[in-house]
Amino acid sequence: MSNTAGSQNMPFAPWADLNDKTILISGGTGSFGQHFVRTVLNHAQPRRLVIFSRDELKQVEMESDLSRHPRSDVLRFFLGDVRDQDRLDMALRGIDYVVHAAALKHVTKAEYDPFECIRTNVIGAENIVRASIRAGVKRVIALSTDKAANPANLYGASKLAADKIFVAANSLAGHDGTRFAVVRYGNVIGSRGSVVPFFRRLLAQGAESLPITHPDMTRFWITLDQGVGLVNSSLEAMQGGEIFVPKIPSMKITELARAIAPNVPLNVVGIRPGEKLHEVLVTEDEGRSAVETEDRIIINPAFSFWAGNKNKIEGATNVPDGFRYASDTNTEWLNEISLLALLDDSKNAH
């Protein structure tokens, strides 16, 4: 087990050539979407970059924030919901690449409002697939989560269903049709709804202790920069049907809390409904069809047409027998210094 900053500077290369491409990102006003849009504007010259989301206030704010960017003329803000098939059909006309980031993501809200979670995360995934095939989109990358592997809650189950939909969509699209793939990663440091801003908000409100669900709980951690890099490089590498999993570090939640507030006591409050003690990014069953490179694991689809494609990604080799990638048995761990460095990078990225 190594205690290092580890994957902090992972390049996730090579990036896809997005010059002169038309790109749509669903959920484009979320934490990932906003960072993706800024990164593409700063590093590529797309012909059109469409931000598709259902939150009009966030769209207005994002459009205002980006209005002074020298490449803002390529931006298009498209108000709509992935639940609305007709609206997606209209939005995807003339689009080359789709990054599907729209989702309902809060575990406890999904448990309380399951129908809403299914409509967005599962039916919305189906709608993206149908609209992409009809519009002749070239490539689609969908964002998943570690909670989709051996799910213990409805959110994870809905994202597992979405993963299956996007992988199977390659068969529906035909030999020369739209290609679909998935990226699956862990908690994003500093994103809205993550534990870091939650702890900091409690501290700003004068909290005398920080709530911890379980003293042994571990999680995978990734930065927004890394997430965007993984998506872009997977757009370049994908052949269709893969689930791309980054090699990223783990950290105990107790150690994260002590790094943020070293002198504040911790209060164990118990694991919430549907919450896991440790997260898994690749199950042992998935490991049987997985290969790895220096910076990621690729879960290959169990399709007959894929037999000749295995290991075609440069440098990919088979993972060991019995391979399983979990946050508690990870070989790379964050310590206080490396976590604080990632938090600084995350703050600068915003």
PDB file of N, CA, C and O in Angstrom, residues 130-197:
ATOM      1  N   ARG A 130     -31.489   6.199 -28.068  1.00  0.00           N
ATOM      2  CA  ARG A 130     -32.382   6.280 -29.218  1.00  0.00           C
ATOM      3  C   ARG A 130     -32.118   7.542 -30.031  1.00  0.00           C
ATOM      4  O   ARG A 130     -32.032   7.502 -31.265  1.00  0.00           O
ATOM      5  N   ALA A 131     -32.000   8.685 -29.335  1.00  0.00           N
ATOM      6  CA  ALA A 131     -31.794   9.950 -30.042  1.00  0.00           C
ATOM      7  C   ALA A 131     -30.438   9.975 -30.744  1.00  0.00           C
ATOM      8  O   ALA A 131     -30.317  10.507 -31.853  1.00  0.00           O
ATOM      9  N   SER A 132     -29.417   9.399 -30.130  1.00  0.00           N
ATOM     10  CA  SER A 132     -28.076   9.389 -30.725  1.00  0.00           C
ATOM     11  C   SER A 132     -28.047   8.546 -31.992  1.00  0.00           C
ATOM     12  O   SER A 132     -27.437   8.928 -32.997  1.00  0.00           O
ATOM     13  N   ILE A 133     -28.692   7.382 -31.949  1.00  0.00           N
ATOM     14  CA  ILE A 133     -28.726   6.518 -33.132  1.00  0.00           C
ATOM     15  C   ILE A 133     -29.502   7.198 -34.253  1.00  0.00           C
ATOM     16  O   ILE A 133     -29.072   7.219 -35.418  1.00  0.00           O
ATOM     17  N   ARG A 134     -30.643   7.788 -33.918  1.00  0.00           N
ATOM     18  CA  ARG A 134     -31.456   8.456 -34.943  1.00  0.00           C
ATOM     19  C   ARG A 134     -30.721   9.633 -35.574  1.00  0.00           C
ATOM     20  O   ARG A 134     -30.851   9.893 -36.770  1.00  0.00           O
ATOM     21  N   ALA A 135     -29.953  10.375 -34.749  1.00  0.00           N
ATOM     22  CA  ALA A 135     -29.270  11.574 -35.239  1.00  0.00           C
ATOM     23  C   ALA A 135     -27.945  11.255 -35.927  1.00  0.00           C
ATOM     24  O   ALA A 135     -27.305  12.153 -36.481  1.00  0.00           O
ATOM     25  N   GLY A 136     -27.491   9.995 -35.868  1.00  0.00           N
ATOM     26  CA  GLY A 136     -26.217   9.641 -36.472  1.00  0.00           C
ATOM     27  C   GLY A 136     -25.016  10.171 -35.720  1.00  0.00           C
ATOM     28  O   GLY A 136     -23.957  10.434 -36.312  1.00  0.00           O
ATOM     29  N   VAL A 137     -25.154  10.318 -34.396  1.00  0.00           N
ATOM     30  CA  VAL A 137     -24.016  10.727 -33.566  1.00  0.00           C
ATOM     31  C   VAL A 137     -22.902   9.693 -33.714  1.00  0.00           C
ATOM     32  O   VAL A 137     -23.157   8.486 -33.796  1.00  0.00           O
ATOM     33  N   LYS A 138     -21.655  10.157 -33.749  1.00  0.00           N
ATOM     34  CA  LYS A 138     -20.535   9.235 -33.952  1.00  0.00           C
ATOM     35  C   LYS A 138     -20.175   8.476 -32.673  1.00  0.00           C
ATOM     36  O   LYS A 138     -20.004   7.261 -32.685  1.00  0.00           O
ATOM     37  N   ARG A 139     -20.011   9.203 -31.557  1.00  0.00           N
ATOM     38  CA  ARG A 139     -19.559   8.568 -30.322  1.00  0.00           C
ATOM     39  C   ARG A 139     -20.305   9.153 -29.129  1.00  0.00           C
ATOM     40  O   ARG A 139     -20.560  10.361 -29.072  1.00  0.00           O
ATOM     41  N   VAL A 140     -20.624   8.279 -28.174  1.00  0.00           N
ATOM     42  CA  VAL A 140     -21.288   8.682 -26.932  1.00  0.00           C
ATOM     43  C   VAL A 140     -20.507   8.099 -25.764  1.00  0.00           C
ATOM     44  O   VAL A 140     -20.224   6.902 -25.733  1.00  0.00           O
ATOM     45  N   ILE A 141     -20.156   8.961 -24.811  1.00  0.00           N
ATOM     46  CA  ILE A 141     -19.532   8.524 -23.561  1.00  0.00           C
ATOM     47  C   ILE A 141     -20.486   8.864 -22.426  1.00  0.00           C
ATOM     48  O   ILE A 141     -20.915  10.012 -22.290  1.00  0.00           O
ATOM     49  N   ALA A 142     -20.831   7.864 -21.601  1.00  0.00           N
ATOM     50  CA  ALA A 142     -21.722   8.074 -20.464  1.00  0.00           C
ATOM     51  C   ALA A 142     -20.935   8.000 -19.165  1.00  0.00           C
ATOM     52  O   ALA A 142     -20.059   7.146 -19.004  1.00  0.00           O
ATOM     53  N   LEU A 143     -21.234   8.896 -18.229  1.00  0.00           N
ATOM     54  CA  LEU A 143     -20.586   8.891 -16.924  1.00  0.00           C
ATOM     55  C   LEU A 143     -21.323   7.962 -15.973  1.00  0.00           C
ATOM     56  O   LEU A 143     -22.549   8.042 -15.831  1.00  0.00           O
ATOM     57  N   SER A 144     -20.563   7.075 -15.323  1.00  0.00           N
ATOM     58  CA  SER A 144     -21.131   6.163 -14.343  1.00  0.00           C
ATOM     59  C   SER A 144     -20.499   6.433 -12.975  1.00  0.00           C
ATOM     60  O   SER A 144     -19.895   7.481 -12.760  1.00  0.00           O
ATOM     61  N   THR A 145     -20.607   5.483 -12.075  1.00  0.00           N
ATOM     62  CA  THR A 145     -20.179   5.666 -10.689  1.00  0.00           C
ATOM     63  C   THR A 145     -19.731   4.340 -10.093  1.00  0.00           C
ATOM     64  O   THR A 145     -20.172   3.266 -10.551  1.00  0.00           O
ATOM     65  N   ASP A 146     -18.874   4.418  -9.079  1.00  0.00           N
ATOM     66  CA  ASP A 146     -18.479   3.192  -8.396  1.00  0.00           C
ATOM     67  C   ASP A 146     -19.677   2.499  -7.754  1.00  0.00           C
ATOM     68  O   ASP A 146     -19.663   1.287  -7.546  1.00  0.00           O
ATOM     69  N   LYS A 147     -20.734   3.243  -7.485  1.00  0.00           N
ATOM     70  CA  LYS A 147     -21.914   2.646  -6.849  1.00  0.00           C
ATOM     71  C   LYS A 147     -22.678   1.720  -7.793  1.00  0.00           C
ATOM     72  O   LYS A 147     -23.592   1.003  -7.362  1.00  0.00           O
ATOM     73  N   ALA A 148     -22.308   1.716  -9.094  1.00  0.00           N
ATOM     74  CA  ALA A 148     -22.958   0.819 -10.056  1.00  0.00           C
ATOM     75  C   ALA A 148     -22.404  -0.599  -9.978  1.00  0.00           C
ATOM     76  O   ALA A 148     -23.010  -1.528 -10.516  1.00  0.00           O
ATOM     77  N   ALA A 149     -21.263  -0.788  -9.343  1.00  0.00           N
ATOM     78  CA  ALA A 149     -20.664  -2.113  -9.203  1.00  0.00           C
ATOM     79  C   ALA A 149     -21.199  -2.771  -7.933  1.00  0.00           C
ATOM     80  O   ALA A 149     -21.039  -2.237  -6.839  1.00  0.00           O
ATOM     81  N   ASN A 150     -21.851  -3.935  -8.083  1.00  0.00           N
ATOM     82  CA  ASN A 150     -22.519  -4.593  -6.950  1.00  0.00           C
ATOM     83  C   ASN A 150     -23.356  -3.591  -6.158  1.00  0.00           C
ATOM     84  O   ASN A 150     -23.109  -3.346  -4.975  1.00  0.00           O
ATOM     85  N   PRO A 151     -24.359  -2.976  -6.774  1.00  0.00           N
ATOM     86  CA  PRO A 151     -25.089  -1.883  -6.122  1.00  0.00           C
ATOM     87  C   PRO A 151     -25.808  -2.316  -4.853  1.00  0.00           C
ATOM     88  O   PRO A 151     -26.373  -3.412  -4.778  1.00  0.00           O
ATOM     89  N   ALA A 152     -25.784  -1.414  -3.860  1.00  0.00           N
ATOM     90  CA  ALA A 152     -26.482  -1.647  -2.602  1.00  0.00           C
ATOM     91  C   ALA A 152     -27.600  -0.639  -2.399  1.00  0.00           C
ATOM     92  O   ALA A 152     -28.244  -0.631  -1.358  1.00  0.00           O
ATOM     93  N   ASN A 153     -27.830   0.226  -3.389  1.00  0.00           N
ATOM     94  CA  ASN A 153     -28.871   1.241  -3.277  1.00  0.00           C
ATOM     95  C   ASN A 153     -29.483   1.464  -4.658  1.00  0.00           C
ATOM     96  O   ASN A 153     -28.947   1.010  -5.676  1.00  0.00           O
ATOM     97  N   LEU A 154     -30.610   2.169  -4.698  1.00  0.00           N
ATOM     98  CA  LEU A 154     -31.300   2.367  -5.963  1.00  0.00           C
ATOM     99  C   LEU A 154     -30.487   3.214  -6.927  1.00  0.00           C
ATOM    100  O   LEU A 154     -30.475   2.958  -8.139  1.00  0.00           O
ATOM    101  N   TYR A 155     -29.809   4.230  -6.416  1.00  0.00           N
ATOM    102  CA  TYR A 155     -28.972   5.045  -7.300  1.00  0.00           C
ATOM    103  C   TYR A 155     -27.961   4.165  -8.024  1.00  0.00           C
ATOM    104  O   TYR A 155     -27.822   4.216  -9.248  1.00  0.00           O
ATOM    105  N   GLY A 156     -27.240   3.326  -7.282  1.00  0.00           N
ATOM    106  CA  GLY A 156     -26.259   2.443  -7.906  1.00  0.00           C
ATOM    107  C   GLY A 156     -26.908   1.479  -8.877  1.00  0.00           C
ATOM    108  O   GLY A 156     -26.385   1.227  -9.974  1.00  0.00           O
ATOM    109  N   ALA A 157     -28.080   0.940  -8.511  1.00  0.00           N
ATOM    110  CA  ALA A 157     -28.774   0.009  -9.402  1.00  0.00           C
ATOM    111  C   ALA A 157     -29.220   0.705 -10.687  1.00  0.00           C
ATOM    112  O   ALA A 157     -29.148   0.126 -11.777  1.00  0.00           O
ATOM    113  N   SER A 158     -29.670   1.953 -10.563  1.00  0.00           N
ATOM    114  CA  SER A 158     -30.103   2.690 -11.757  1.00  0.00           C
ATOM    115  C   SER A 158     -28.919   2.982 -12.679  1.00  0.00           C
ATOM    116  O   SER A 158     -29.044   2.938 -13.906  1.00  0.00           O
ATOM    117  N   LYS A 159     -27.754   3.247 -12.091  1.00  0.00           N
ATOM    118  CA  LYS A 159     -26.569   3.503 -12.924  1.00  0.00           C
ATOM    119  C   LYS A 159     -26.024   2.203 -13.522  1.00  0.00           C
ATOM    120  O   LYS A 159     -25.476   2.217 -14.632  1.00  0.00           O
ATOM    121  N   LEU A 160     -26.165   1.092 -12.819  1.00  0.00           N
ATOM    122  CA  LEU A 160     -25.792  -0.199 -13.412  1.00  0.00           C
ATOM    123  C   LEU A 160     -26.682  -0.482 -14.622  1.00  0.00           C
ATOM    124  O   LEU A 160     -26.197  -0.922 -15.673  1.00  0.00           O
ATOM    125  N   ALA A 161     -27.992  -0.227 -14.468  1.00  0.00           N
ATOM    126  CA  ALA A 161     -28.899  -0.421 -15.594  1.00  0.00           C
ATOM    127  C   ALA A 161     -28.507   0.477 -16.764  1.00  0.00           C
ATOM    128  O   ALA A 161     -28.508   0.045 -17.928  1.00  0.00           O
ATOM    129  N   ALA A 162     -28.128   1.730 -16.466  1.00  0.00           N
ATOM    130  CA  ALA A 162     -27.701   2.648 -17.521  1.00  0.00           C
ATOM    131  C   ALA A 162     -26.432   2.142 -18.196  1.00  0.00           C
ATOM    132  O   ALA A 162     -26.302   2.202 -19.428  1.00  0.00           O
ATOM    133  N   ASP A 163     -25.477   1.634 -17.410  1.00  0.00           N
ATOM    134  CA  ASP A 163     -24.249   1.065 -17.994  1.00  0.00           C
ATOM    135  C   ASP A 163     -24.601  -0.049 -18.984  1.00  0.00           C
ATOM    136  O   ASP A 163     -24.049  -0.110 -20.095  1.00  0.00           O
ATOM    137  N   LYS A 164     -25.502  -0.927 -18.573  1.00  0.00           N
ATOM    138  CA  LYS A 164     -25.899  -2.044 -19.434  1.00  0.00           C
ATOM    139  C   LYS A 164     -26.564  -1.533 -20.719  1.00  0.00           C
ATOM    140  O   LYS A 164     -26.338  -2.076 -21.810  1.00  0.00           O
ATOM    141  N   ILE A 165     -27.361  -0.489 -20.583  1.00  0.00           N
ATOM    142  CA  ILE A 165     -28.040   0.088 -21.746  1.00  0.00           C
ATOM    143  C   ILE A 165     -27.022   0.638 -22.739  1.00  0.00           C
ATOM    144  O   ILE A 165     -27.118   0.388 -23.951  1.00  0.00           O
ATOM    145  N   PHE A 166     -26.025   1.367 -22.255  1.00  0.00           N
ATOM    146  CA  PHE A 166     -25.042   1.971 -23.159  1.00  0.00           C
ATOM    147  C   PHE A 166     -24.134   0.914 -23.797  1.00  0.00           C
ATOM    148  O   PHE A 166     -23.756   1.045 -24.961  1.00  0.00           O
ATOM    149  N   VAL A 167     -23.780  -0.111 -23.053  1.00  0.00           N
ATOM    150  CA  VAL A 167     -22.957  -1.176 -23.642  1.00  0.00           C
ATOM    151  C   VAL A 167     -23.748  -1.906 -24.728  1.00  0.00           C
ATOM    152  O   VAL A 167     -23.257  -2.120 -25.844  1.00  0.00           O
ATOM    153  N   ALA A 168     -25.001  -2.277 -24.408  1.00  0.00           N
ATOM    154  CA  ALA A 168     -25.824  -3.011 -25.370  1.00  0.00           C
ATOM    155  C   ALA A 168     -26.195  -2.171 -26.581  1.00  0.00           C
ATOM    156  O   ALA A 168     -26.484  -2.710 -27.657  1.00  0.00           O
ATOM    157  N   ALA A 169     -26.173  -0.848 -26.430  1.00  0.00           N
ATOM    158  CA  ALA A 169     -26.559   0.044 -27.534  1.00  0.00           C
ATOM    159  C   ALA A 169     -25.677  -0.136 -28.759  1.00  0.00           C
ATOM    160  O   ALA A 169     -26.101   0.169 -29.884  1.00  0.00           O
ATOM    161  N   ASN A 170     -24.459  -0.638 -28.580  1.00  0.00           N
ATOM    162  CA  ASN A 170     -23.576  -0.862 -29.726  1.00  0.00           C
ATOM    163  C   ASN A 170     -24.131  -1.913 -30.678  1.00  0.00           C
ATOM    164  O   ASN A 170     -23.925  -1.823 -31.893  1.00  0.00           O
ATOM    165  N   SER A 171     -24.834  -2.888 -30.127  1.00  0.00           N
ATOM    166  CA  SER A 171     -25.471  -3.882 -30.981  1.00  0.00           C
ATOM    167  C   SER A 171     -26.671  -3.283 -31.701  1.00  0.00           C
ATOM    168  O   SER A 171     -26.925  -3.574 -32.872  1.00  0.00           O
ATOM    169  N   LEU A 172     -27.415  -2.418 -30.992  1.00  0.00           N
ATOM    170  CA  LEU A 172     -28.593  -1.795 -31.590  1.00  0.00           C
ATOM    171  C   LEU A 172     -28.212  -0.855 -32.721  1.00  0.00           C
ATOM    172  O   LEU A 172     -28.951  -0.705 -33.702  1.00  0.00           O
ATOM    173  N   ALA A 173     -27.044  -0.223 -32.593  1.00  0.00           N
ATOM    174  CA  ALA A 173     -26.631   0.779 -33.580  1.00  0.00           C
ATOM    175  C   ALA A 173     -26.127   0.159 -34.872  1.00  0.00           C
ATOM    176  O   ALA A 173     -26.057   0.836 -35.901  1.00  0.00           O
ATOM    177  N   GLY A 174     -25.746  -1.111 -34.840  1.00  0.00           N
ATOM    178  CA  GLY A 174     -25.238  -1.750 -36.048  1.00  0.00           C
ATOM    179  C   GLY A 174     -23.746  -1.537 -36.225  1.00  0.00           C
ATOM    180  O   GLY A 174     -23.107  -0.752 -35.513  1.00  0.00           O
ATOM    181  N   HIS A 175     -23.187  -2.208 -37.220  1.00  0.00           N
ATOM    182  CA  HIS A 175     -21.733  -2.246 -37.408  1.00  0.00           C
ATOM    183  C   HIS A 175     -21.123  -0.867 -37.628  1.00  0.00           C
ATOM    184  O   HIS A 175     -20.063  -0.545 -37.092  1.00  0.00           O
ATOM    185  N   ASP A 176     -21.777  -0.025 -38.413  1.00  0.00           N
ATOM    186  CA  ASP A 176     -21.215   1.286 -38.740  1.00  0.00           C
ATOM    187  C   ASP A 176     -21.958   2.423 -38.056  1.00  0.00           C
ATOM    188  O   ASP A 176     -21.825   3.583 -38.443  1.00  0.00           O
ATOM    189  N   GLY A 177     -22.739   2.106 -37.030  1.00  0.00           N
ATOM    190  CA  GLY A 177     -23.543   3.130 -36.369  1.00  0.00           C
ATOM    191  C   GLY A 177     -22.816   3.798 -35.214  1.00  0.00           C
ATOM    192  O   GLY A 177     -21.598   3.718 -35.073  1.00  0.00           O
ATOM    193  N   THR A 178     -23.595   4.471 -34.373  1.00  0.00           N
ATOM    194  CA  THR A 178     -23.071   5.175 -33.207  1.00  0.00           C
ATOM    195  C   THR A 178     -22.332   4.208 -32.291  1.00  0.00           C
ATOM    196  O   THR A 178     -22.782   3.083 -32.057  1.00  0.00           O
ATOM    197  N   ARG A 179     -21.188   4.642 -31.770  1.00  0.00           N
ATOM    198  CA  ARG A 179     -20.438   3.855 -30.791  1.00  0.00           C
ATOM    199  C   ARG A 179     -20.690   4.429 -29.400  1.00  0.00           C
ATOM    200  O   ARG A 179     -20.661   5.639 -29.203  1.00  0.00           O
ATOM    201  N   PHE A 180     -20.928   3.533 -28.429  1.00  0.00           N
ATOM    202  CA  PHE A 180     -21.235   3.918 -27.056  1.00  0.00           C
ATOM    203  C   PHE A 180     -20.213   3.301 -26.103  1.00  0.00           C
ATOM    204  O   PHE A 180     -19.822   2.149 -26.272  1.00  0.00           O
ATOM    205  N   ALA A 181     -19.801   4.065 -25.083  1.00  0.00           N
ATOM    206  CA  ALA A 181     -18.914   3.549 -24.038  1.00  0.00           C
ATOM    207  C   ALA A 181     -19.234   4.261 -22.733  1.00  0.00           C
ATOM    208  O   ALA A 181     -20.002   5.230 -22.700  1.00  0.00           O
ATOM    209  N   VAL A 182     -18.632   3.778 -21.648  1.00  0.00           N
ATOM    210  CA  VAL A 182     -18.927   4.273 -20.303  1.00  0.00           C
ATOM    211  C   VAL A 182     -17.616   4.563 -19.583  1.00  0.00           C
ATOM    212  O   VAL A 182     -16.631   3.842 -19.763  1.00  0.00           O
ATOM    213  N   VAL A 183     -17.594   5.623 -18.782  1.00  0.00           N
ATOM    214  CA  VAL A 183     -16.507   5.827 -17.823  1.00  0.00           C
ATOM    215  C   VAL A 183     -17.099   5.697 -16.415  1.00  0.00           C
ATOM    216  O   VAL A 183     -18.189   6.202 -16.147  1.00  0.00           O
ATOM    217  N   ARG A 184     -16.401   4.987 -15.560  1.00  0.00           N
ATOM    218  CA  ARG A 184     -16.875   4.733 -14.194  1.00  0.00           C
ATOM    219  C   ARG A 184     -15.789   5.150 -13.212  1.00  0.00           C
ATOM    220  O   ARG A 184     -14.668   4.634 -13.282  1.00  0.00           O
ATOM    221  N   TYR A 185     -16.114   6.068 -12.329  1.00  0.00           N
ATOM    222  CA  TYR A 185     -15.109   6.479 -11.331  1.00  0.00           C
ATOM    223  C   TYR A 185     -15.755   6.819  -9.999  1.00  0.00           C
ATOM    224  O   TYR A 185     -16.978   6.734  -9.844  1.00  0.00           O
ATOM    225  N   GLY A 186     -14.920   7.189  -9.014  1.00  0.00           N
ATOM    226  CA  GLY A 186     -15.371   7.386  -7.646  1.00  0.00           C
ATOM    227  C   GLY A 186     -15.773   8.811  -7.333  1.00  0.00           C
ATOM    228  O   GLY A 186     -16.164   9.580  -8.211  1.00  0.00           O
ATOM    229  N   ASN A 187     -15.671   9.165  -6.061  1.00  0.00           N
ATOM    230  CA  ASN A 187     -16.089  10.470  -5.577  1.00  0.00           C
ATOM    231  C   ASN A 187     -15.204  11.574  -6.148  1.00  0.00           C
ATOM    232  O   ASN A 187     -13.977  11.438  -6.187  1.00  0.00           O
ATOM    233  N   VAL A 188     -15.833  12.668  -6.545  1.00  0.00           N
ATOM    234  CA  VAL A 188     -15.102  13.802  -7.115  1.00  0.00           C
ATOM    235  C   VAL A 188     -14.806  14.807  -6.008  1.00  0.00           C
ATOM    236  O   VAL A 188     -15.726  15.338  -5.372  1.00  0.00           O
ATOM    237  N   ILE A 189     -13.524  15.056  -5.781  1.00  0.00           N
ATOM    238  CA  ILE A 189     -13.115  15.964  -4.715  1.00  0.00           C
ATOM    239  C   ILE A 189     -13.612  17.377  -5.006  1.00  0.00           C
ATOM    240  O   ILE A 189     -13.357  17.933  -6.071  1.00  0.00           O
ATOM    241  N   GLY A 190     -14.334  17.951  -4.057  1.00  0.00           N
ATOM    242  CA  GLY A 190     -14.743  19.345  -4.166  1.00  0.00           C
ATOM    243  C   GLY A 190     -15.989  19.593  -4.976  1.00  0.00           C
ATOM    244  O   GLY A 190     -16.439  20.739  -5.079  1.00  0.00           O
ATOM    245  N   SER A 191     -16.589  18.549  -5.593  1.00  0.00           N
ATOM    246  CA  SER A 191     -17.796  18.772  -6.390  1.00  0.00           C
ATOM    247  C   SER A 191     -18.982  19.024  -5.462  1.00  0.00           C
ATOM    248  O   SER A 191     -18.966  18.660  -4.282  1.00  0.00           O
ATOM    249  N   ARG A 192     -20.025  19.658  -6.011  1.00  0.00           N
ATOM    250  CA  ARG A 192     -21.219  19.916  -5.226  1.00  0.00           C
ATOM    251  C   ARG A 192     -21.805  18.606  -4.732  1.00  0.00           C
ATOM    252  O   ARG A 192     -21.931  17.634  -5.465  1.00  0.00           O
ATOM    253  N   GLY A 193     -22.152  18.561  -3.448  1.00  0.00           N
ATOM    254  CA  GLY A 193     -22.754  17.361  -2.892  1.00  0.00           C
ATOM    255  C   GLY A 193     -21.756  16.379  -2.316  1.00  0.00           C
ATOM    256  O   GLY A 193     -22.156  15.401  -1.685  1.00  0.00           O
ATOM    257  N   SER A 194     -20.449  16.605  -2.527  1.00  0.00           N
ATOM    258  CA  SER A 194     -19.453  15.696  -1.968  1.00  0.00           C
ATOM    259  C   SER A 194     -19.186  16.043  -0.512  1.00  0.00           C
ATOM    260  O   SER A 194     -19.600  17.091  -0.007  1.00  0.00           O
ATOM    261  N   VAL A 195     -18.474  15.153   0.179  1.00  0.00           N
ATOM    262  CA  VAL A 195     -18.302  15.301   1.622  1.00  0.00           C
ATOM    263  C   VAL A 195     -17.391  16.479   1.985  1.00  0.00           C
ATOM    264  O   VAL A 195     -17.548  17.076   3.060  1.00  0.00           O
ATOM    265  N   VAL A 196     -16.452  16.860   1.106  1.00  0.00           N
ATOM    266  CA  VAL A 196     -15.521  17.938   1.438  1.00  0.00           C
ATOM    267  C   VAL A 196     -16.248  19.272   1.634  1.00  0.00           C
ATOM    268  O   VAL A 196     -16.096  19.907   2.689  1.00  0.00           O
ATOM    269  N   PRO A 197     -17.046  19.751   0.665  1.00  0.00           N
ATOM    270  CA  PRO A 197     -17.781  20.997   0.918  1.00  0.00           C
ATOM    271  C   PRO A 197     -18.788  20.864   2.058  1.00  0.00           C
ATOM    272  O   PRO A 197     -19.076  21.846   2.753  1.00  0.00           O
TER     273      PRO A 197
END
